[in-house]
mmCIF file of C-alpha atoms and ligand atoms in Angstrom:
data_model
loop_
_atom_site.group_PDB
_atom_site.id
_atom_site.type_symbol
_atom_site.label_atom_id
_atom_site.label_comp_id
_atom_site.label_asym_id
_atom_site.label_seq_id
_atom_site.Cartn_x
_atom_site.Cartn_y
_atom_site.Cartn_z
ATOM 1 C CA UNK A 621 70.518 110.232 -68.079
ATOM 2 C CA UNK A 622 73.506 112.107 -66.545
ATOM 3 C CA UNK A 623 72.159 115.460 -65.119
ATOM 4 C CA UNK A 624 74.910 117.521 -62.948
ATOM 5 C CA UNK A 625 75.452 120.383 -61.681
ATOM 6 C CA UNK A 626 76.619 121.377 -65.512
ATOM 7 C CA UNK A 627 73.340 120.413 -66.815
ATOM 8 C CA UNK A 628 71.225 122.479 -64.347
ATOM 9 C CA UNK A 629 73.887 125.491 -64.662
ATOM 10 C CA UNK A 630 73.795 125.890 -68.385
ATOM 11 C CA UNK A 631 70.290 124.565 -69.277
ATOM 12 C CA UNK A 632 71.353 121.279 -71.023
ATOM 13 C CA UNK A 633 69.899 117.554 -71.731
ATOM 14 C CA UNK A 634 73.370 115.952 -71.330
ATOM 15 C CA UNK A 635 76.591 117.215 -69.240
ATOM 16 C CA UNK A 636 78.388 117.679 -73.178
ATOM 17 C CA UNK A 637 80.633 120.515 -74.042
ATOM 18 C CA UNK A 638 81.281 120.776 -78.018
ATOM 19 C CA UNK A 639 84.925 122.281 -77.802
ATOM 20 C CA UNK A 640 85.461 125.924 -79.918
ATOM 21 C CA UNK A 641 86.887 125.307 -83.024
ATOM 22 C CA UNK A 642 88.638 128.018 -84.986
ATOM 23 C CA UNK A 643 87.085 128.550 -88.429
ATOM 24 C CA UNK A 644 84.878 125.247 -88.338
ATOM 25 C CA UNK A 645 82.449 126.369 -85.249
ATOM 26 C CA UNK A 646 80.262 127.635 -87.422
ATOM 27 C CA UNK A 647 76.810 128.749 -86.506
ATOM 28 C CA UNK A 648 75.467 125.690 -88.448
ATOM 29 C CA UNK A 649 78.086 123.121 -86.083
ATOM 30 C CA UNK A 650 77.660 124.844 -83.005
ATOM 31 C CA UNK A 651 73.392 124.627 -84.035
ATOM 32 C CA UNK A 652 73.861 121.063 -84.272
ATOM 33 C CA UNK A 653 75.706 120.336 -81.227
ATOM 34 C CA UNK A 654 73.259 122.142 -79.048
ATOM 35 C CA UNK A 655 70.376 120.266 -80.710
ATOM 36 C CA UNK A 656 72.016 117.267 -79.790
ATOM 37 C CA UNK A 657 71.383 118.243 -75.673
ATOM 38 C CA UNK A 658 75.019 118.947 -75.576
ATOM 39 C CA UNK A 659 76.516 122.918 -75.697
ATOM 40 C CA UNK A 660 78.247 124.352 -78.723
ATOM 41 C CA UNK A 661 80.409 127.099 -78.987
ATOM 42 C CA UNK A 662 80.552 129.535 -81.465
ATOM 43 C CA UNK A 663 84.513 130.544 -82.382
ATOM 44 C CA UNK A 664 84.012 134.358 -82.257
ATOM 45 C CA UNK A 665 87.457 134.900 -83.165
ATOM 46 C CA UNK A 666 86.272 133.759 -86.688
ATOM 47 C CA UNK A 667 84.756 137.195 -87.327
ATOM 48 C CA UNK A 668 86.583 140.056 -87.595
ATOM 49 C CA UNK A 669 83.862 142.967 -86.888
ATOM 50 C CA UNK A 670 80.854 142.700 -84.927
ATOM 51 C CA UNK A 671 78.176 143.279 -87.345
ATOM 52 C CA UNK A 672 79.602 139.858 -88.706
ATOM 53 C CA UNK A 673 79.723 138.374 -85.948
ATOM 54 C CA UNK A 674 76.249 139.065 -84.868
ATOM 55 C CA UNK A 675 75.020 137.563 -88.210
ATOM 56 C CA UNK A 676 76.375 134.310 -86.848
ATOM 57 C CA UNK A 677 74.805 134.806 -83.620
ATOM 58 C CA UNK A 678 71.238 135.288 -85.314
ATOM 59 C CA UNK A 679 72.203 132.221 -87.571
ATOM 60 C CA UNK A 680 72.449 129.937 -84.343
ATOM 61 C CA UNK A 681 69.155 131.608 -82.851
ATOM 62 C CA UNK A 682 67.372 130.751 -86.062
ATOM 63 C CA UNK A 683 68.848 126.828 -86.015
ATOM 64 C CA UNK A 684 68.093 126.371 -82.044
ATOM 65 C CA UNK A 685 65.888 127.233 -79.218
ATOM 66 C CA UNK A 686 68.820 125.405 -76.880
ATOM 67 C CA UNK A 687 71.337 127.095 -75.140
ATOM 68 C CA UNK A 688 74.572 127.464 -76.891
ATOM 69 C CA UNK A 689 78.021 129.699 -75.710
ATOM 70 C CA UNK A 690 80.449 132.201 -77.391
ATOM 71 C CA UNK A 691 84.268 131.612 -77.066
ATOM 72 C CA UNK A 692 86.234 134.689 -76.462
ATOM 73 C CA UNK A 693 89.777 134.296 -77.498
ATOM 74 C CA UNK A 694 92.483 135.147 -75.619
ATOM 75 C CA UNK A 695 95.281 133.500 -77.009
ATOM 76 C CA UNK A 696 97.828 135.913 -78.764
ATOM 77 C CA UNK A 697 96.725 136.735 -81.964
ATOM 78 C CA UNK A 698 98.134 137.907 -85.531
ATOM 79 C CA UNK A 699 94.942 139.927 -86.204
ATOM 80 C CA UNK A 700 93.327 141.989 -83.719
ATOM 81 C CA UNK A 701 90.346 140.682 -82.442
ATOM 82 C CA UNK A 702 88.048 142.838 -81.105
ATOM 83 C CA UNK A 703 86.646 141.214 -78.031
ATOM 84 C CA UNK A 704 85.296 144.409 -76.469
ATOM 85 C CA UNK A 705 83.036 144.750 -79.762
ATOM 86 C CA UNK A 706 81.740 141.138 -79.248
ATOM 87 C CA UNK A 707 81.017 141.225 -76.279
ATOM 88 C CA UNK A 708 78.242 144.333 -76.376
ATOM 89 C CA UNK A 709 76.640 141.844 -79.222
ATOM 90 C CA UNK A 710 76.595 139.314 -77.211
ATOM 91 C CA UNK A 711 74.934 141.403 -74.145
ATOM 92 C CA UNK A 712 72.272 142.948 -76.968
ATOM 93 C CA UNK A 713 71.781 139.500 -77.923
ATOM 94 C CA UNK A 714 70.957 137.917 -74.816
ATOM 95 C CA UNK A 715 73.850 135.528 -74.787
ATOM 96 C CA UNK A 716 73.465 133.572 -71.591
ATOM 97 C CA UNK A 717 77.395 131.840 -71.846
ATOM 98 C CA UNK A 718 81.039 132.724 -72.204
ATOM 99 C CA UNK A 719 83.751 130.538 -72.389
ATOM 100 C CA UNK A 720 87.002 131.816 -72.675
ATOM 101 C CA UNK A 721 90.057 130.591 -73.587
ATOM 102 C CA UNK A 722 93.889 131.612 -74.356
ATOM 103 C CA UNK A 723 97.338 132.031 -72.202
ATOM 104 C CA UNK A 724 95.420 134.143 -69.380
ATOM 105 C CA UNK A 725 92.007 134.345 -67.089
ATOM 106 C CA UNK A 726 89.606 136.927 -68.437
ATOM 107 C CA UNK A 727 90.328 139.610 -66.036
ATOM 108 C CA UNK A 728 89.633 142.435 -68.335
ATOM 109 C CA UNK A 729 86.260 141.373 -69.454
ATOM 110 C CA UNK A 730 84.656 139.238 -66.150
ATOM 111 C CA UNK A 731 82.994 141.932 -64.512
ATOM 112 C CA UNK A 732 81.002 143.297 -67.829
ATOM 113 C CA UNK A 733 80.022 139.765 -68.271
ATOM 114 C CA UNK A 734 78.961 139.261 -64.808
ATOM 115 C CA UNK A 735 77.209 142.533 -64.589
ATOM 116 C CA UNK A 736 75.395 141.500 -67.779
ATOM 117 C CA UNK A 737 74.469 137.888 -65.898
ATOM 118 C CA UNK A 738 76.214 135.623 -68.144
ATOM 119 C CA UNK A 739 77.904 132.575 -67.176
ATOM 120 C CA UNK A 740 81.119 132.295 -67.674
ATOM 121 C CA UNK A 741 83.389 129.399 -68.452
ATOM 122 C CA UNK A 742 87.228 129.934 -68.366
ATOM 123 C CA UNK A 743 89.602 126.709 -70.317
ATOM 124 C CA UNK A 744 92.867 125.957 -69.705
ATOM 125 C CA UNK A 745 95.883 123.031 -69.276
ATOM 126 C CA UNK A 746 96.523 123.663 -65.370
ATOM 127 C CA UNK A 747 95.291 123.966 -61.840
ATOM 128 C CA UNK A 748 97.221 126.795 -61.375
ATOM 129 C CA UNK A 749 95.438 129.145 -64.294
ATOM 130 C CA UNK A 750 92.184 127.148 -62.833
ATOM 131 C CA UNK A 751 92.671 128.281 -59.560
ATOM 132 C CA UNK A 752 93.652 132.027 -60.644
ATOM 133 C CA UNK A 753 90.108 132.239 -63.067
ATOM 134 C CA UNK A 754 88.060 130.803 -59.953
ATOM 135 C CA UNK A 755 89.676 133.846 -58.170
ATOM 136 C CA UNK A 756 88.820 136.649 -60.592
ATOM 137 C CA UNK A 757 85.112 135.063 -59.899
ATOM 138 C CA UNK A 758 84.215 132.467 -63.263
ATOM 139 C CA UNK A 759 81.443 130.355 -62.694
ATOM 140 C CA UNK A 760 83.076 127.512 -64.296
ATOM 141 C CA UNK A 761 86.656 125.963 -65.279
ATOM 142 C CA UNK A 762 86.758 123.238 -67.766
ATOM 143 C CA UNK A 763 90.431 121.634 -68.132
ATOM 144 C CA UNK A 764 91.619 119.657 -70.836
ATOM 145 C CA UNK A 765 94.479 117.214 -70.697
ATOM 146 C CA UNK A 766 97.444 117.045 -72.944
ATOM 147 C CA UNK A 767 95.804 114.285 -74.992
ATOM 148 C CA UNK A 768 93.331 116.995 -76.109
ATOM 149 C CA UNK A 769 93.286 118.268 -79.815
ATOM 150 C CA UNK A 770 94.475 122.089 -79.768
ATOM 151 C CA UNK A 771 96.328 123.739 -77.282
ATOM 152 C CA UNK A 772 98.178 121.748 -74.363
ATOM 153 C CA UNK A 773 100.292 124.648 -72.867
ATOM 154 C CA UNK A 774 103.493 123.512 -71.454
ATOM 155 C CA UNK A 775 102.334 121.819 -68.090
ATOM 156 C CA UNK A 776 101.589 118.325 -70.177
ATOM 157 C CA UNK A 777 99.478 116.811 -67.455
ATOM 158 C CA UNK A 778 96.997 113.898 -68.757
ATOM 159 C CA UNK A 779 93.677 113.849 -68.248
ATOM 160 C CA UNK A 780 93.602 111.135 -65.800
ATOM 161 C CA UNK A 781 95.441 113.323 -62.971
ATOM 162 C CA UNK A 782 94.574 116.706 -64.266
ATOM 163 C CA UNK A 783 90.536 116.797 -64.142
ATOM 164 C CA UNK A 784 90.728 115.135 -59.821
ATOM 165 C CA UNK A 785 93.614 117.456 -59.014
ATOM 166 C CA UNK A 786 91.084 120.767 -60.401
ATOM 167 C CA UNK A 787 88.555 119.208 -58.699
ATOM 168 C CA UNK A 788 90.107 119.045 -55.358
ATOM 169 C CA UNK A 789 91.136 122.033 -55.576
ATOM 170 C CA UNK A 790 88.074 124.257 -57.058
ATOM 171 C CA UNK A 791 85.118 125.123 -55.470
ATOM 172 C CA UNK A 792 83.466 125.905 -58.647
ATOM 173 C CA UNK A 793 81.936 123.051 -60.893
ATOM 174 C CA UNK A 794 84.982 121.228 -63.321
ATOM 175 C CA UNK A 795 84.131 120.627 -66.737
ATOM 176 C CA UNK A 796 87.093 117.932 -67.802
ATOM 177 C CA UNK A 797 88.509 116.498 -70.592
ATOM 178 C CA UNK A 798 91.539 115.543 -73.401
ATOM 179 C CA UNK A 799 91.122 112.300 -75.172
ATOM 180 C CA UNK A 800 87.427 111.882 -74.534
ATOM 181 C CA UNK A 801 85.749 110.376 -77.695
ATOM 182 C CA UNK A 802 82.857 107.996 -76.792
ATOM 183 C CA UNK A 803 81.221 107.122 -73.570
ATOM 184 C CA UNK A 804 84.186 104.860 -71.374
ATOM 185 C CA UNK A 805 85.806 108.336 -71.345
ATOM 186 C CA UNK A 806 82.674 110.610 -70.700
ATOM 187 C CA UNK A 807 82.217 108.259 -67.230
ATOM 188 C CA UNK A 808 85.668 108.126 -66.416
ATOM 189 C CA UNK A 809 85.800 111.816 -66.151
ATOM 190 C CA UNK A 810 82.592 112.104 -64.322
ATOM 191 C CA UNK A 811 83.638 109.713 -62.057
ATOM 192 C CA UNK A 812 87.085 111.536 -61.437
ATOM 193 C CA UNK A 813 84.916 114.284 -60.464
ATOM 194 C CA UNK A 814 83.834 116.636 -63.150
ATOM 195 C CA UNK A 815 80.580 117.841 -63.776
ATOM 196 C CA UNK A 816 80.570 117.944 -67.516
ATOM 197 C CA UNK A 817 82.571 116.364 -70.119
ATOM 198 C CA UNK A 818 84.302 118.227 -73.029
ATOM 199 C CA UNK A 819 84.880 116.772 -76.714
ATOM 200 C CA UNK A 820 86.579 118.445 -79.541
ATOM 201 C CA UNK A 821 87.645 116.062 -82.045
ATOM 202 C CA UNK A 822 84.736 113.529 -81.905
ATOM 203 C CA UNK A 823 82.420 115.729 -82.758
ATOM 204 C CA UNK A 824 84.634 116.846 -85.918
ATOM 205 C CA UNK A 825 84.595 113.555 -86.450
ATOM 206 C CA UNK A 826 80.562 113.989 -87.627
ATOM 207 C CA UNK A 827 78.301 114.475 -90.391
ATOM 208 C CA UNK A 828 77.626 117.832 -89.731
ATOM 209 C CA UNK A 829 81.816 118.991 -88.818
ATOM 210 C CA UNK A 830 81.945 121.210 -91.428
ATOM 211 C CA UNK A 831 85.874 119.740 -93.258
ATOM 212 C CA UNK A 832 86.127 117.906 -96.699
ATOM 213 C CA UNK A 833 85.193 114.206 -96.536
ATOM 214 C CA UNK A 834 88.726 113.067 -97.685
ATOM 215 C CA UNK A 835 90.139 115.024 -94.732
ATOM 216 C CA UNK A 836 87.424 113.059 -92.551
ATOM 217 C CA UNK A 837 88.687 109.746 -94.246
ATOM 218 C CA UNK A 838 92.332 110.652 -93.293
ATOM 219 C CA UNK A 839 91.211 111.183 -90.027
ATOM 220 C CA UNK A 840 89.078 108.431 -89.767
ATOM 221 C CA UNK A 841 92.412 106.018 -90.569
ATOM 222 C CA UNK A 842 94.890 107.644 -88.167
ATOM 223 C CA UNK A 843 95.700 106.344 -84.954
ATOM 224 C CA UNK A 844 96.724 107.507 -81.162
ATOM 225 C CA UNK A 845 100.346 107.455 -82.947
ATOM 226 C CA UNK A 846 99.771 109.856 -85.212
ATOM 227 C CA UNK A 847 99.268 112.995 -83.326
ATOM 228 C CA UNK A 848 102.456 115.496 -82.064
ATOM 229 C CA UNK A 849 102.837 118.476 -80.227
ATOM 230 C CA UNK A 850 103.867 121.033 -81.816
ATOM 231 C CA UNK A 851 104.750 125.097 -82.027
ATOM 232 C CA UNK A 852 106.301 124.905 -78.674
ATOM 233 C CA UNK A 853 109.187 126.603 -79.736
ATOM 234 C CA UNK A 854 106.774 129.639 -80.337
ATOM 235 C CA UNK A 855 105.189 129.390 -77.080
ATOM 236 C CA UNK A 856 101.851 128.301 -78.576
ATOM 237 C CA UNK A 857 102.259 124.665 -77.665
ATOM 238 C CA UNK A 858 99.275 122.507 -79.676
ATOM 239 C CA UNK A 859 98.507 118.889 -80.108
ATOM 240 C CA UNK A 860 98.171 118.170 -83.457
ATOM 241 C CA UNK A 861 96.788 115.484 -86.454
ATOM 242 C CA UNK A 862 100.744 114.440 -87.783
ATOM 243 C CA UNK A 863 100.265 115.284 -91.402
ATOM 244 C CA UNK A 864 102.915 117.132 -93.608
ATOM 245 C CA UNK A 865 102.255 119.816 -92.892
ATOM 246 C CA UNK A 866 103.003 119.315 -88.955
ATOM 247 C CA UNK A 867 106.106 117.594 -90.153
ATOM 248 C CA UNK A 868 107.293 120.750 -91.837
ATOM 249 C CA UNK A 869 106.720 122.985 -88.871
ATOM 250 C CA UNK A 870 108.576 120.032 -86.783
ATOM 251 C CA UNK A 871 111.520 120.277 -89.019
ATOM 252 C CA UNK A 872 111.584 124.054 -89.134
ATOM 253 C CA UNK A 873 111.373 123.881 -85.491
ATOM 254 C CA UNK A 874 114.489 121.475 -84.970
ATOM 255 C CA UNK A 875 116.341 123.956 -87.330
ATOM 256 C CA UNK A 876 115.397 126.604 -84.916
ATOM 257 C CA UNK A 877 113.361 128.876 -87.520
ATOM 258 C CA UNK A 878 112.471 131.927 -87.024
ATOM 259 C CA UNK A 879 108.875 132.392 -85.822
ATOM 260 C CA UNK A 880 107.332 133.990 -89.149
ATOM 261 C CA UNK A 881 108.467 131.157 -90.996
ATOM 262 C CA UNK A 882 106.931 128.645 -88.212
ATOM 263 C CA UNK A 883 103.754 130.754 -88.042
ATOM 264 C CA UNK A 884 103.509 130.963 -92.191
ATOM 265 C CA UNK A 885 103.203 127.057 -92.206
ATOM 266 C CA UNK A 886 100.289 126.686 -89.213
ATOM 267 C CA UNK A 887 98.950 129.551 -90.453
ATOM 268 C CA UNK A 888 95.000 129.181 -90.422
ATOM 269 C CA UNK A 889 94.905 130.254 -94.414
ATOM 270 C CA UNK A 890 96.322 127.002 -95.014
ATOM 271 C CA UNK A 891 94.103 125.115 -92.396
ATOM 272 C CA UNK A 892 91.002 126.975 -93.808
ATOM 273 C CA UNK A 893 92.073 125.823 -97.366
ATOM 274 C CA UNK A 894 92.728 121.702 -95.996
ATOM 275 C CA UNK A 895 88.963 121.892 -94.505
ATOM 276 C CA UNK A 896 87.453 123.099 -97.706
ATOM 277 C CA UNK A 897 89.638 121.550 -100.657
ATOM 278 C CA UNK A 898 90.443 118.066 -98.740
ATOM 279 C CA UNK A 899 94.151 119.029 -100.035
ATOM 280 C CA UNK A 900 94.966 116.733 -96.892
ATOM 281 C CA UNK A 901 98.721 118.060 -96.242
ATOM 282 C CA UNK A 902 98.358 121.375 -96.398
ATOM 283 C CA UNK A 903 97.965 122.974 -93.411
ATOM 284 C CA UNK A 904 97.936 122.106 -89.488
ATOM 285 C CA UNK A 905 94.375 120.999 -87.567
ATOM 286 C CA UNK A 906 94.395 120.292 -84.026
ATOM 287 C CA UNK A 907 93.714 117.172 -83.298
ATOM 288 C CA UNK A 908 93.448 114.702 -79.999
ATOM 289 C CA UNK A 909 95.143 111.495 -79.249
ATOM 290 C CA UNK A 910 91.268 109.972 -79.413
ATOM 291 C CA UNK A 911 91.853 110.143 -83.155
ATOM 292 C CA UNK A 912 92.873 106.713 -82.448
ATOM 293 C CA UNK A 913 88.952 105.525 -80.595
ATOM 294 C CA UNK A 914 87.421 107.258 -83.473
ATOM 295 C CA UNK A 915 86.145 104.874 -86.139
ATOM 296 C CA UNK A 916 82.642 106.523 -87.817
ATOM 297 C CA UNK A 917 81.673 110.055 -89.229
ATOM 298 C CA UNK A 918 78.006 109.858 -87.621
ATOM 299 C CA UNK A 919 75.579 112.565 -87.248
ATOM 300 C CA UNK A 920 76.447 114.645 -83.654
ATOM 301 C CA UNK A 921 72.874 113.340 -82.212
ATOM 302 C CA UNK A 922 73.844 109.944 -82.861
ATOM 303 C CA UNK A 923 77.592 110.504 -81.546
ATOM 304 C CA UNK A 924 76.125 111.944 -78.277
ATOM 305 C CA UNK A 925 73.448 109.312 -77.824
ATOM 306 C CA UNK A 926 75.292 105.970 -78.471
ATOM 307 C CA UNK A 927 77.988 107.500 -75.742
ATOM 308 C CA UNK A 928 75.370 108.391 -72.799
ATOM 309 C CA UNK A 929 73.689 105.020 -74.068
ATOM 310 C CA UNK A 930 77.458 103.170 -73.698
ATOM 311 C CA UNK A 931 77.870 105.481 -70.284
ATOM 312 C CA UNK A 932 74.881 104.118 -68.936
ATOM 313 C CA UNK A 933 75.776 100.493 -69.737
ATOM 314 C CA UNK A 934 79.447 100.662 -67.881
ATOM 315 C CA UNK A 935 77.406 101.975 -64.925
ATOM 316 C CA UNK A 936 75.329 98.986 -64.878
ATOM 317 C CA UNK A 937 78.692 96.737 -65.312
ATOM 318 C CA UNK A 938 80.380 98.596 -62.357
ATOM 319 C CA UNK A 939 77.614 98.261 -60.476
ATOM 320 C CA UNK A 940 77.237 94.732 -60.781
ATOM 321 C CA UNK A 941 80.903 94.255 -60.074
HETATM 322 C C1 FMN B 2323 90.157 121.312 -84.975
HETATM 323 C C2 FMN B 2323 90.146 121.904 -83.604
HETATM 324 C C3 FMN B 2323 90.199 123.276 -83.448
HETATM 325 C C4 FMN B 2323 90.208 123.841 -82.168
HETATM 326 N N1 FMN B 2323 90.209 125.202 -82.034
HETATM 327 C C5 FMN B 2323 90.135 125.759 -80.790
HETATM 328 C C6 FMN B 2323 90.028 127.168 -80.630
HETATM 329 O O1 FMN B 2323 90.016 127.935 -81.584
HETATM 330 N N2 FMN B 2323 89.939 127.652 -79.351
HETATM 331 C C7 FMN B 2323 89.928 126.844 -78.263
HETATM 332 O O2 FMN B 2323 89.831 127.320 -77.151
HETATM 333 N N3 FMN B 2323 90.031 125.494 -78.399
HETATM 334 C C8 FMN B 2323 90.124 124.947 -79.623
HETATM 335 N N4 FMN B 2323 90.181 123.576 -79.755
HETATM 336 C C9 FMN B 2323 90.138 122.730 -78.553
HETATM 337 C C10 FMN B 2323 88.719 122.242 -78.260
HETATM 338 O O3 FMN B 2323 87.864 123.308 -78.018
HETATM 339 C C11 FMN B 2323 88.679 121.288 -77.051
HETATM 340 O O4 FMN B 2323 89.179 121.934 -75.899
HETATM 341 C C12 FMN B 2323 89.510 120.038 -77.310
HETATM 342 O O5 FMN B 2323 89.280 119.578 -78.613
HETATM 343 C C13 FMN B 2323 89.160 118.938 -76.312
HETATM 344 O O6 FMN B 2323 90.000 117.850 -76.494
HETATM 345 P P1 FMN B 2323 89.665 116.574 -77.462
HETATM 346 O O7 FMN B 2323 89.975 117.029 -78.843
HETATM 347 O O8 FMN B 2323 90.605 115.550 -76.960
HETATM 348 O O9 FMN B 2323 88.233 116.241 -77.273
HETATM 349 C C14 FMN B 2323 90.184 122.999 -81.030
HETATM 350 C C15 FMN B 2323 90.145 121.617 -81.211
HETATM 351 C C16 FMN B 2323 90.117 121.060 -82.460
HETATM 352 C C17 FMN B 2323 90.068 119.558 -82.599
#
């Protein structure tokens, strides 16, 4: 067992962050996840009014009596999403933890979700935004390397040097991660110092991630190669799975497009379609360098015990080095 500061903080079996996933964090996923002893996220950026958006909220109540978190998005968005609105559900609700995530710290909303006593966990690429959202008073930074699967911002510092470099600098806990898929990562980012491990792609990679089984097959077959980042030229840098359809927006990139035509082809229609129909090349999904550790579609409890189980056994090794 691996209990941390994480653990105690949020109320959790195992120090195991689901990442948010736009469109498939659904309150079924996110259920699962937190069954598991890890914490998942519900994507409220998925709903577009708040009545919605607390049906999903009730759905994960109904599927768990374990803690689980809300992602506020604050990335720059094509349709307005009405954070404000979500977050007086999420204080009627009772929702103990916020993570948000996007190109700035959550200045606007951290003192209504401190005065309402929730924790709150701010993402991002660099030690810099880390050490400005331990300033406005967050309880919690996780980082993600540029391995990760979704956005990498422009900094494009690994894992391996990102997660100690927060660390030294933060006095608040560090939730790390980028390329973490099975338990040789979880303990190599505990042991550079974090307090909780984050995993995005792996646990797509499940029974219960909610995309077409052909598009899990795809995935299953594709390799550490086989991932690019792209949409820089828009300013909305992201790691993704190399398919087609990140080809196109590659190409259209090179030829210096104009940013409708770049945003028409990631556009999350498309993705939505891909996850349901299995039409494999049709739009962009985010997607981590681990791709190329992952080998099984398993259910999430089994994904999160085999890697403590594996965590536990490199301890053991390295302590009988
Ligand atoms: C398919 C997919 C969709 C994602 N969507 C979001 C999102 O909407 N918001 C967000 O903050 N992070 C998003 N992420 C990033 C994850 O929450 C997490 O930070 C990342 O997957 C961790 O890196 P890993 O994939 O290497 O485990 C997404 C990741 C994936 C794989």
């Amino acid at each position: 067992m691996f209990k941390t500061k994480i653990t105690k903080m949020l109320g959790i079996e195992h120090p195991i962050v689901g990442g948010t996933m736009m469109w498939l964090a659904t309150p079924d996923f996110v259920a699962a996840i937190s069954n598991a002893g890890a914490l998942g996220i519900l994507a409220s950026a998925m709903y577009s009014e708040k009545e919605e958006f607390r049906k999903a909220v009730k759905r994960i109540k109904s599927l768990t009596p374990k803690p689980f978190a809300v992602n506020l998005n604050l990335f720059p968005s094509l349709r307005p999403v009405p954070n404000d609105d979500f977050i007086t559900v999420m204080i009627e609700e009772g929702i103990k933890i916020v993570e948000t995530s996007g190109h700035k710290a959550p200045e606007e909303y951290i003192d209504r979700l401190k005065k309402a006593g929730i924790t709150v966990i701010h993402k991002c690429v660099g030690v810099r935004y880390a050490k400005k959202a331990e300033s406005i008073g967050v309880d919690i930074v996780t980082v993600v390397g540029f391995e990760n699967g979704g956005a990498t911002g422009n900094l494009d510092i690994g894992t391996l040097v990102l997660v100690p470099r927060a660390v030294d600098e933060l006095k608040v806990p560090v939730i790390g991660g980028g390329g973490v898929v099975d338990g040789r990562g979880f303990l190599a980012v505990l042991a550079l110092g974090a307090e909780g491990v984050i995993m995005g792609t792996r646990m797509l990679l499940t029974e219960e991630g909610p995309i077409h089984p052909k598009l899990k097959e795809a995935l299953l077959k594709a390799t550490e190669l086989d991932t690019r980042q792209i949409m820089r030229s828009v300013q909305s840098p992201h790691r993704a799975w190399y398919n087609e359809a990140a080809k196109r927006v590659t190409e259209l990139e090179t030829q210096q497009a104009g940013l409708p035509e770049i945003v028409s082809m990631a556009a999350g229609d498309k993705a939505r379609k891909m996850y349901e129909t299995g039409d494999i090349d049709l739009g962009i999904i985010s997607c981590s360098q681990g791709i190329g550790m992952i080998h099984s579609v398993k259910p999430v409890a089994e994904v999160i015990k085999d890697i403590i189980a594996q965590a536990e056994q490199i301890r053991q090794r390295i302590k009988n080095m």
